[in-house]
Amino acid sequence: MADADVIVIGSGFGGAVTACRLAMAGASVIVLERGRQWDVNNFPRKPGDPWIWDDVHPERRNGWFDMRVFPFMTVAQGAGVGGGSLVYANISVEAKPDTFDSGWPAEITCDGLAPHYAEVGRMMEVKPVPANQWPERTRLLRDAAVKVGWGDRFRQLGLAVRFDPAWIYEQDDAHNHDKSRPETNIHGVEQGTCVHLGECDLGCPVKARNTLDFNYLAVARKHGARILPLHLVRDIKTTPAGYEVRTDILGGPAVVSHVFTAPMVIVAAGSLGSTELLLKSRASGGLANVSARLGMGWSSNGDFLTPAIHPFRDVRPSRGPTITAAIDLLDGVYKGQAIFVEDGGLPNVAQDALQRASEQPQQDEFMKHAVGTLLPALGSIDLLRRVMPWFAQSRDAADGRFSLKNGRLFLDWKIAASEKTIDAVASVHRKLASETGGLPLTPLPWTIGRTLITPHPLGGCNMGTSAADGVVDGHGEVFGHPGLFVADGAIVPKAIGLNPSRTIAALAEHIASGIVAQR
Ligand SMILES: Cc1cc2nc3c(=O)[nH]c(=O)nc-3n(C[C@H](O)[C@H](O)[C@H](O)COP(=O)(O)OP(=O)(O)OC[C@H]3O[C@@H](n4cnc5c(N)ncnc54)[C@H](O)[C@@H]3O)c2cc1C
Ligand code: SF4
C-alpha cells in the first residue's frame, strides 16, 4: 500500500500551496522538506549558528541559506519548512499582463491566473506599509522617481507582513519587541505586528511576517498533511503503482535512507532543486522519459543590486521591512529594457558580519562577493547608515542551462544575450542614486567579472506545449510521466522582471485546482 495519495517534495511557495489545496480536497499528503522546522527560538543570529545549507554535506550543515556558486552566477535560496518565504523580503506582487503574451502554453493566461493571484494575496494577507510608517528608504526611492520625472511610476508594493496602524517611528524605544501587538491571523495562528527591525531575511523575531508556515502550511496541517523536515529527496522512480521517492533523513547521528511511495508526486523543490532532482532521476533511469528540454531556459530574473552612499541622508538600511516600494520601468521607458527598481534593506546582523568579514581574508565565495561589493562603503559602521541598497529586477534572456557535472548540478550561464539589460539596470541605479546626491558603487564582480548574484532563480523544468518545447504541460504535469507534476519556480519559462513568489504561488494554485478537478 502507498504511504500517501500525494507526496509533495519541498515546502516553499509551490509545495505549500499544492499541499494545502490537496489536503483540503481530502487527499492524504506527505511533504518531504530537506531543511529544518525553524521558529523564533532558533533563527540563526550569531557566528557559529546554522547559517548555511551545505549541498555536499547536508548531514553536517543544514542551515538557513543555500548559496550555489556557479561560473558567473551565484544563486541564493532558503532551506527549511516554508522554503523561500523564510528568507524572502515579503514582497508579493503580480506579474505584468504582458508577461503572459508569449512563451506559455495556452492554459496560462493573465485572466486565468487573476483569481489565483487574488487568493494568494488573501491567504498571505498582503498589504503595503502604512503611510505613517514609511522607512527613509521608501522616501528616497520616491524622491528619486520624482527627480528624474518618473513620479507617476513610483509604487508602494504589497507585503506579506502584519502592521499595527498605531505604531510609528516617532516614539520611545520604537523597535522594542514589546511594541509588537499580538494578534491571530485569518488561519488561527498567533503572530505579532511589525516593529521595523529590518531582520526580515533572517527570520522575524516578532512573527510579523506572514511566512508560509503561518498560512498555507498551517492550513495543510489542519487538514492532515504530514510535513517532514530534514527529509532530503535524492531520487524519484516510476513504478506500476506510481512513484517511489528515495529520501535521506537527516538530523540523527547517521543518515537514514527511506523510500516513500505514492501514486502522485508533486516536485516543488525550487528552480534548482526540482531541476536537479529530475536530472538525477532521468540519469539513474528512474524517470527515463523526461524531455530533452530539461535544464534549459533558466533565468536569473535580471536581478541586480547597487549600493550607494548618500552622505547627507540617514538612509538606515537596517530599519523597516527589507523592500517596500518600486519604480516601475517595465514598459521599457529606460533604454528599451524592462526594469523594476526597488529599495533594498540590510539587516544589522549582516552589517556586523560584513564588518568582521572585511577584516580578514575570505575563502567563502559568497562572503567574497558580499564584501567585494560593500567593502568601499565599510569605512565605518556609521557609514552604513548612509548606504542605500538600490535593487532591481529586469527581463534577461533566460538562456541559462543546467546539466549534471560529476553528479552535481552545473549552470552554464553566458551573459552575452543579457548584458545590455543588466548594463541598463546598473545605469538606471547610477542615475537614481546620483540625482538624489548619492555615490553609486556598481559592484566590482559585475564591472570586472560580469558576475551576478540572484535570489530569484526561474526555470529549468519549463512549461511548454509538448516535450519538444517544455518539460511540463500547462497543468504542471511532466510530459511522459503521468501523475508526476512540477509546481514551483522551475516551471516559469521566462524572466518575470519583478519579484516572482506571488506568480509561483498563483501557478501552484492553478496546478492544484487542475488536479482537484481531475480527482
Ligand atoms: C534573500 C531573498 C529575498 C527574496 N525576496 C523575495 C521577495 O521579497 N518577493 C518575492 O516574490 N520573492 C523573493 N525571493 C524569491 C523567492 O524566495 C523565491 O522566488 C521563491 O521562494 C521560490 O519558490 P519555489 O516554490 O519555487 O521554491 P522555494 O521557495 O525555494 O522552495 C523549495 C523548497 O524545496 C526544498 N528542497 C529543495 N531540494 C529538496 C530536496 N531534494 N528534497 C526535499 N526538499 C527540497 C527547499 O529547502 C525549499 O524549502 C527572495 C529570495 C531570497 C533568497
Ligand atoms: S521589519 Fe522587522 S519586525 Fe518588521 S517584518 Fe521585518 S523582521 Fe519583522
PDB file of C-alpha atoms and ligand atoms in Angstrom, residues 9-14 32-35 65 76-80 83-85 87-91 201 231-233 268-271 273 277 323 455-456 488-489 499-502 504, ligand 1:
ATOM      1  CA  ILE A   9       8.735  17.488  -2.391  1.00  0.00           C
ATOM      2  CA  GLY A  10       9.649  20.872  -0.916  1.00  0.00           C
ATOM      3  CA  SER A  11       7.612  23.273   1.235  1.00  0.00           C
ATOM      4  CA  GLY A  12       8.250  26.645  -0.432  1.00  0.00           C
ATOM      5  CA  PHE A  13       5.638  28.568  -2.426  1.00  0.00           C
ATOM      6  CA  GLY A  14       4.816  25.755  -4.882  1.00  0.00           C
ATOM      7  CA  LEU A  32       9.214  15.981   2.311  1.00  0.00           C
ATOM      8  CA  GLU A  33      11.321  19.053   3.139  1.00  0.00           C
ATOM      9  CA  ARG A  34      15.117  18.914   3.217  1.00  0.00           C
ATOM     10  CA  GLY A  35      15.533  21.797   5.699  1.00  0.00           C
ATOM     11  CA  PHE A  65      20.722  29.875   3.408  1.00  0.00           C
ATOM     12  CA  ALA A  76      20.640  32.408  -3.081  1.00  0.00           C
ATOM     13  CA  GLN A  77      17.808  30.239  -1.715  1.00  0.00           C
ATOM     14  CA  GLY A  78      16.183  29.340   1.574  1.00  0.00           C
ATOM     15  CA  ALA A  79      16.116  25.893   3.169  1.00  0.00           C
ATOM     16  CA  GLY A  80      13.513  24.858   5.703  1.00  0.00           C
ATOM     17  CA  GLY A  83      11.182  27.415   1.726  1.00  0.00           C
ATOM     18  CA  GLY A  84      11.969  30.807   0.219  1.00  0.00           C
ATOM     19  CA  SER A  85       9.311  32.523   2.354  1.00  0.00           C
ATOM     20  CA  VAL A  87      14.370  34.261   3.797  1.00  0.00           C
ATOM     21  CA  TYR A  88      12.429  36.454   1.411  1.00  0.00           C
ATOM     22  CA  ALA A  89      11.754  40.177   1.597  1.00  0.00           C
ATOM     23  CA  ASN A  90       7.961  39.699   1.858  1.00  0.00           C
ATOM     24  CA  ILE A  91       7.155  41.359  -1.476  1.00  0.00           C
ATOM     25  CA  ASP A 201      15.653  37.883   5.551  1.00  0.00           C
ATOM     26  CA  HIS A 231      13.900  14.802   4.630  1.00  0.00           C
ATOM     27  CA  LEU A 232      16.161  15.278   1.627  1.00  0.00           C
ATOM     28  CA  VAL A 233      14.850  13.631  -1.550  1.00  0.00           C
ATOM     29  CA  ALA A 268       8.318  21.641  -5.650  1.00  0.00           C
ATOM     30  CA  ALA A 269      11.980  21.819  -4.683  1.00  0.00           C
ATOM     31  CA  GLY A 270      12.518  25.191  -6.410  1.00  0.00           C
ATOM     32  CA  SER A 271      14.154  26.075  -9.715  1.00  0.00           C
ATOM     33  CA  GLY A 273      16.155  21.653  -6.551  1.00  0.00           C
ATOM     34  CA  LEU A 277      16.126  16.048  -8.919  1.00  0.00           C
ATOM     35  CA  ILE A 323      11.806  46.085   0.466  1.00  0.00           C
ATOM     36  CA  PRO A 455      17.728  35.403  -5.206  1.00  0.00           C
ATOM     37  CA  HIS A 456      15.103  34.841  -7.932  1.00  0.00           C
ATOM     38  CA  ASP A 488       7.358  25.844  -8.418  1.00  0.00           C
ATOM     39  CA  GLY A 489       9.719  28.426  -9.902  1.00  0.00           C
ATOM     40  CA  ASN A 499       9.577  39.574  -7.543  1.00  0.00           C
ATOM     41  CA  PRO A 500       8.286  36.143  -8.549  1.00  0.00           C
ATOM     42  CA  SER A 501       6.838  34.412  -5.454  1.00  0.00           C
ATOM     43  CA  ARG A 502       3.229  35.554  -5.999  1.00  0.00           C
ATOM     44  CA  ILE A 504       4.835  30.956  -8.473  1.00  0.00           C
TER      45      ILE A 504
HETATM   46  C1  LIG B   1      17.101  36.795   0.238  1.00  0.00           C
HETATM   47  C2  LIG B   1      15.893  36.562  -0.645  1.00  0.00           C
HETATM   48  C3  LIG B   1      14.888  37.516  -0.717  1.00  0.00           C
HETATM   49  C4  LIG B   1      13.785  37.302  -1.544  1.00  0.00           C
HETATM   50  N1  LIG B   1      12.769  38.209  -1.551  1.00  0.00           N
HETATM   51  C5  LIG B   1      11.672  37.992  -2.311  1.00  0.00           C
HETATM   52  C6  LIG B   1      10.554  38.872  -2.262  1.00  0.00           C
HETATM   53  O1  LIG B   1      10.526  39.835  -1.493  1.00  0.00           O
HETATM   54  N2  LIG B   1       9.493  38.604  -3.060  1.00  0.00           N
HETATM   55  C7  LIG B   1       9.468  37.546  -3.898  1.00  0.00           C
HETATM   56  O2  LIG B   1       8.480  37.392  -4.616  1.00  0.00           O
HETATM   57  N3  LIG B   1      10.485  36.686  -3.943  1.00  0.00           N
HETATM   58  C8  LIG B   1      11.578  36.860  -3.158  1.00  0.00           C
HETATM   59  N4  LIG B   1      12.593  35.951  -3.167  1.00  0.00           N
HETATM   60  C9  LIG B   1      12.487  34.801  -4.065  1.00  0.00           C
HETATM   61  C10 LIG B   1      11.549  33.728  -3.506  1.00  0.00           C
HETATM   62  O3  LIG B   1      12.019  33.318  -2.244  1.00  0.00           O
HETATM   63  C11 LIG B   1      11.513  32.561  -4.484  1.00  0.00           C
HETATM   64  O4  LIG B   1      11.143  33.024  -5.757  1.00  0.00           O
HETATM   65  C12 LIG B   1      10.520  31.515  -4.038  1.00  0.00           C
HETATM   66  O5  LIG B   1      10.791  31.075  -2.737  1.00  0.00           O
HETATM   67  C13 LIG B   1      10.552  30.339  -4.980  1.00  0.00           C
HETATM   68  O6  LIG B   1       9.504  29.467  -4.641  1.00  0.00           O
HETATM   69  P1  LIG B   1       9.604  27.940  -5.030  1.00  0.00           P
HETATM   70  O7  LIG B   1       8.378  27.254  -4.574  1.00  0.00           O
HETATM   71  O8  LIG B   1       9.989  27.843  -6.455  1.00  0.00           O
HETATM   72  O9  LIG B   1      10.891  27.376  -4.243  1.00  0.00           O
HETATM   73  P2  LIG B   1      11.343  27.551  -2.738  1.00  0.00           P
HETATM   74  O10 LIG B   1      10.514  28.530  -2.035  1.00  0.00           O
HETATM   75  O11 LIG B   1      12.815  27.761  -2.793  1.00  0.00           O
HETATM   76  O12 LIG B   1      11.042  26.142  -2.105  1.00  0.00           O
HETATM   77  C14 LIG B   1      11.747  24.986  -2.438  1.00  0.00           C
HETATM   78  C15 LIG B   1      11.787  24.107  -1.194  1.00  0.00           C
HETATM   79  O13 LIG B   1      12.248  22.817  -1.549  1.00  0.00           O
HETATM   80  C16 LIG B   1      13.195  22.369  -0.599  1.00  0.00           C
HETATM   81  N5  LIG B   1      14.038  21.386  -1.286  1.00  0.00           N
HETATM   82  C17 LIG B   1      14.960  21.622  -2.254  1.00  0.00           C
HETATM   83  N6  LIG B   1      15.500  20.463  -2.674  1.00  0.00           N
HETATM   84  C18 LIG B   1      14.903  19.475  -1.960  1.00  0.00           C
HETATM   85  C19 LIG B   1      15.042  18.067  -1.948  1.00  0.00           C
HETATM   86  N7  LIG B   1      15.890  17.428  -2.772  1.00  0.00           N
HETATM   87  N8  LIG B   1      14.308  17.352  -1.046  1.00  0.00           N
HETATM   88  C20 LIG B   1      13.433  17.960  -0.205  1.00  0.00           C
HETATM   89  N9  LIG B   1      13.258  19.320  -0.198  1.00  0.00           N
HETATM   90  C21 LIG B   1      13.970  20.047  -1.076  1.00  0.00           C
HETATM   91  C22 LIG B   1      13.906  23.646  -0.174  1.00  0.00           C
HETATM   92  O14 LIG B   1      14.523  23.515   1.082  1.00  0.00           O
HETATM   93  C23 LIG B   1      12.747  24.636  -0.146  1.00  0.00           C
HETATM   94  O15 LIG B   1      12.097  24.632   1.099  1.00  0.00           O
HETATM   95  C24 LIG B   1      13.699  36.118  -2.338  1.00  0.00           C
HETATM   96  C25 LIG B   1      14.702  35.169  -2.253  1.00  0.00           C
HETATM   97  C26 LIG B   1      15.793  35.364  -1.420  1.00  0.00           C
HETATM   98  C27 LIG B   1      16.869  34.309  -1.368  1.00  0.00           C
END
